[in-house]
GROMACS .gro file of N, CA and C in nm:
model
  180
    1MET      N    1  -0.176   1.552   0.822
    1MET     CA    2  -0.139   1.468   0.709
    1MET      C    3  -0.170   1.322   0.740
    2GLN      N    4  -0.241   1.258   0.650
    2GLN     CA    5  -0.276   1.118   0.670
    2GLN      C    6  -0.183   1.031   0.587
    3LEU      N    7  -0.100   0.952   0.653
    3LEU     CA    8  -0.002   0.871   0.582
    3LEU      C    9  -0.063   0.751   0.511
    4PHE      N   10  -0.174   0.701   0.561
    4PHE     CA   11  -0.233   0.580   0.505
    4PHE      C   12  -0.378   0.606   0.469
    5PRO      N   13  -0.404   0.670   0.353
    5PRO     CA   14  -0.541   0.707   0.319
    5PRO      C   15  -0.635   0.588   0.303
    6ASN      N   16  -0.583   0.469   0.272
    6ASN     CA   17  -0.669   0.352   0.253
    6ASN      C   18  -0.678   0.266   0.377
    7HIS      N   19  -0.618   0.312   0.487
    7HIS     CA   20  -0.616   0.231   0.609
    7HIS      C   21  -0.729   0.274   0.702
    8ASP      N   22  -0.806   0.180   0.749
    8ASP     CA   23  -0.914   0.206   0.844
    8ASP      C   24  -0.852   0.233   0.981
    9SER      N   25  -0.873   0.353   1.034
    9SER     CA   26  -0.809   0.392   1.160
    9SER      C   27  -0.859   0.311   1.279
   10GLY      N   28  -0.967   0.236   1.264
   10GLY     CA   29  -1.018   0.155   1.373
   10GLY      C   30  -0.943   0.024   1.390
   11GLU      N   31  -0.855  -0.006   1.297
   11GLU     CA   32  -0.780  -0.132   1.303
   11GLU      C   33  -0.638  -0.107   1.352
   12THR      N   34  -0.572  -0.213   1.392
   12THR     CA   35  -0.431  -0.204   1.430
   12THR      C   36  -0.348  -0.180   1.306
   13MET      N   37  -0.253  -0.088   1.315
   13MET     CA   38  -0.167  -0.057   1.201
   13MET      C   39  -0.084  -0.180   1.164
   14PRO      N   40  -0.089  -0.222   1.038
   14PRO     CA   41  -0.010  -0.339   0.998
   14PRO      C   42   0.140  -0.310   1.004
   15GLN      N   43   0.219  -0.413   1.024
   15GLN     CA   44   0.364  -0.399   1.027
   15GLN      C   45   0.418  -0.409   0.885
   16GLY      N   46   0.521  -0.331   0.855
   16GLY     CA   47   0.580  -0.334   0.722
   16GLY      C   48   0.686  -0.227   0.709
   17ARG      N   49   0.725  -0.199   0.586
   17ARG     CA   50   0.826  -0.097   0.557
   17ARG      C   51   0.762   0.016   0.481
   18LEU      N   52   0.793   0.142   0.521
   18LEU     CA   53   0.744   0.259   0.449
   18LEU      C   54   0.845   0.296   0.341
   19LEU      N   55   0.799   0.303   0.217
   19LEU     CA   56   0.886   0.336   0.105
   19LEU      C   57   0.822   0.444   0.020
   20GLN      N   58   0.904   0.524  -0.047
   20GLN     CA   59   0.856   0.632  -0.134
   20GLN      C   60   0.846   0.584  -0.278
   21SER      N   61   0.752   0.642  -0.353
   21SER     CA   62   0.737   0.609  -0.495
   21SER      C   63   0.683   0.730  -0.569
   22SER      N   64   0.715   0.740  -0.697
   22SER     CA   65   0.662   0.849  -0.778
   22SER      C   66   0.513   0.832  -0.805
   23TYR      N   67   0.457   0.715  -0.781
   23TYR     CA   68   0.314   0.691  -0.802
   23TYR      C   69   0.228   0.739  -0.687
   24SER      N   70   0.289   0.769  -0.574
   24SER     CA   71   0.213   0.805  -0.455
   24SER      C   72   0.278   0.923  -0.386
   25SER      N   73   0.196   1.022  -0.345
   25SER     CA   74   0.250   1.139  -0.277
   25SER      C   75   0.282   1.110  -0.130
   26THR      N   76   0.233   1.000  -0.079
   26THR     CA   77   0.260   0.961   0.060
   26THR      C   78   0.341   0.832   0.061
   27PRO      N   79   0.411   0.804   0.170
   27PRO     CA   80   0.487   0.678   0.178
   27PRO      C   81   0.395   0.558   0.160
   28VAL      N   82   0.448   0.454   0.102
   28VAL     CA   83   0.372   0.331   0.079
   28VAL      C   84   0.414   0.228   0.182
   29LEU      N   85   0.317   0.167   0.246
   29LEU     CA   86   0.345   0.063   0.344
   29LEU      C   87   0.348  -0.071   0.273
   30ILE      N   88   0.466  -0.134   0.270
   30ILE     CA   89   0.482  -0.265   0.209
   30ILE      C   90   0.472  -0.369   0.320
   31THR      N   91   0.373  -0.455   0.311
   31THR     CA   92   0.350  -0.556   0.414
   31THR      C   93   0.352  -0.696   0.354
   32GLU      N   94   0.352  -0.793   0.440
   32GLU     CA   95   0.347  -0.932   0.394
   32GLU      C   96   0.214  -0.965   0.329
   33SER      N   97   0.113  -0.883   0.350
   33SER     CA   98  -0.019  -0.911   0.294
   33SER      C   99  -0.036  -0.857   0.153
   34LEU      N  100   0.072  -0.808   0.091
   34LEU     CA  101   0.063  -0.753  -0.044
   34LEU      C  102   0.010  -0.857  -0.143
   35ASP      N  103   0.053  -0.981  -0.130
   35ASP     CA  104   0.004  -1.086  -0.219
   35ASP      C  105  -0.148  -1.103  -0.207
   36SER      N  106  -0.199  -1.098  -0.085
   36SER     CA  107  -0.343  -1.114  -0.067
   36SER      C  108  -0.418  -0.992  -0.122
   37MET      N  109  -0.358  -0.873  -0.113
   37MET     CA  110  -0.419  -0.754  -0.172
   37MET      C  111  -0.431  -0.771  -0.323
   38LEU      N  112  -0.327  -0.824  -0.386
   38LEU     CA  113  -0.328  -0.842  -0.531
   38LEU      C  114  -0.432  -0.944  -0.575
   39SER      N  115  -0.460  -1.042  -0.492
   39SER     CA  116  -0.554  -1.147  -0.530
   39SER      C  117  -0.699  -1.112  -0.498
   40ASN      N  118  -0.723  -1.002  -0.427
   40ASN     CA  119  -0.859  -0.960  -0.391
   40ASN      C  120  -0.900  -0.842  -0.478
   41PRO      N  121  -0.994  -0.860  -0.574
   41PRO     CA  122  -1.031  -0.751  -0.666
   41PRO      C  123  -1.080  -0.625  -0.596
   42ASP      N  124  -1.160  -0.636  -0.491
   42ASP     CA  125  -1.211  -0.518  -0.422
   42ASP      C  126  -1.099  -0.441  -0.354
   43SER      N  127  -1.009  -0.512  -0.290
   43SER     CA  128  -0.896  -0.448  -0.224
   43SER      C  129  -0.804  -0.384  -0.327
   44LYS      N  130  -0.784  -0.452  -0.439
   44LYS     CA  131  -0.697  -0.402  -0.544
   44LYS      C  132  -0.749  -0.269  -0.598
   45LYS      N  133  -0.880  -0.257  -0.616
   45LYS     CA  134  -0.939  -0.132  -0.665
   45LYS      C  135  -0.917  -0.019  -0.566
   46SER      N  136  -0.936  -0.046  -0.437
   46SER     CA  137  -0.930   0.060  -0.336
   46SER      C  138  -0.789   0.110  -0.309
   47CYS      N  139  -0.688   0.034  -0.346
   47CYS     CA  140  -0.551   0.078  -0.318
   47CYS      C  141  -0.462   0.063  -0.441
   48TRP      N  142  -0.517   0.094  -0.559
   48TRP     CA  143  -0.444   0.078  -0.684
   48TRP      C  144  -0.315   0.159  -0.685
   49ASN      N  145  -0.319   0.283  -0.638
   49ASN     CA  146  -0.197   0.366  -0.636
   49ASN      C  147  -0.089   0.305  -0.549
   50ASP      N  148  -0.129   0.250  -0.434
   50ASP     CA  149  -0.032   0.186  -0.346
   50ASP      C  150   0.029   0.063  -0.413
   51LEU      N  151  -0.053  -0.012  -0.486
   51LEU     CA  152  -0.003  -0.131  -0.554
   51LEU      C  153   0.094  -0.094  -0.666
   52GLN      N  154   0.063   0.013  -0.740
   52GLN     CA  155   0.152   0.057  -0.846
   52GLN      C  156   0.286   0.104  -0.788
   53ALA      N  157   0.278   0.176  -0.676
   53ALA     CA  158   0.400   0.224  -0.611
   53ALA      C  159   0.483   0.106  -0.561
   54ALA      N  160   0.418   0.008  -0.502
   54ALA     CA  161   0.490  -0.109  -0.453
   54ALA      C  162   0.557  -0.183  -0.568
   55LYS      N  163   0.488  -0.195  -0.679
   55LYS     CA  164   0.545  -0.262  -0.795
   55LYS      C  165   0.671  -0.189  -0.843
   56GLU      N  166   0.663  -0.056  -0.849
   56GLU     CA  167   0.779   0.024  -0.892
   56GLU      C  168   0.897   0.004  -0.796
   57ILE      N  169   0.868   0.009  -0.667
   57ILE     CA  170   0.973  -0.005  -0.565
   57ILE      C  171   1.037  -0.143  -0.572
   58LEU      N  172   0.953  -0.246  -0.580
   58LEU     CA  173   1.005  -0.383  -0.580
   58LEU      C  174   1.082  -0.417  -0.707
   59ASN      N  175   1.052  -0.348  -0.816
   59ASN     CA  176   1.123  -0.373  -0.942
   59ASN      C  177   1.254  -0.296  -0.953
   60ASN      N  178   1.280  -0.206  -0.860
   60ASN     CA  179   1.404  -0.126  -0.864
   60ASN      C  180   1.509  -0.182  -0.771
   0.00000   0.00000   0.00000
């Protein structure tokens, strides 16, 4: 089972909190870099499900 489908395994795992959401079948890693993900169109496309899940979690 791959917990972070959008994470490049060649990099160091970012620090953050793992949270569950109905938008994602796997835990979502919430990191301090979420703002930069939202401001980068290419990154936003590649992890749209994670962003939707984070939005749901942060709004609850």
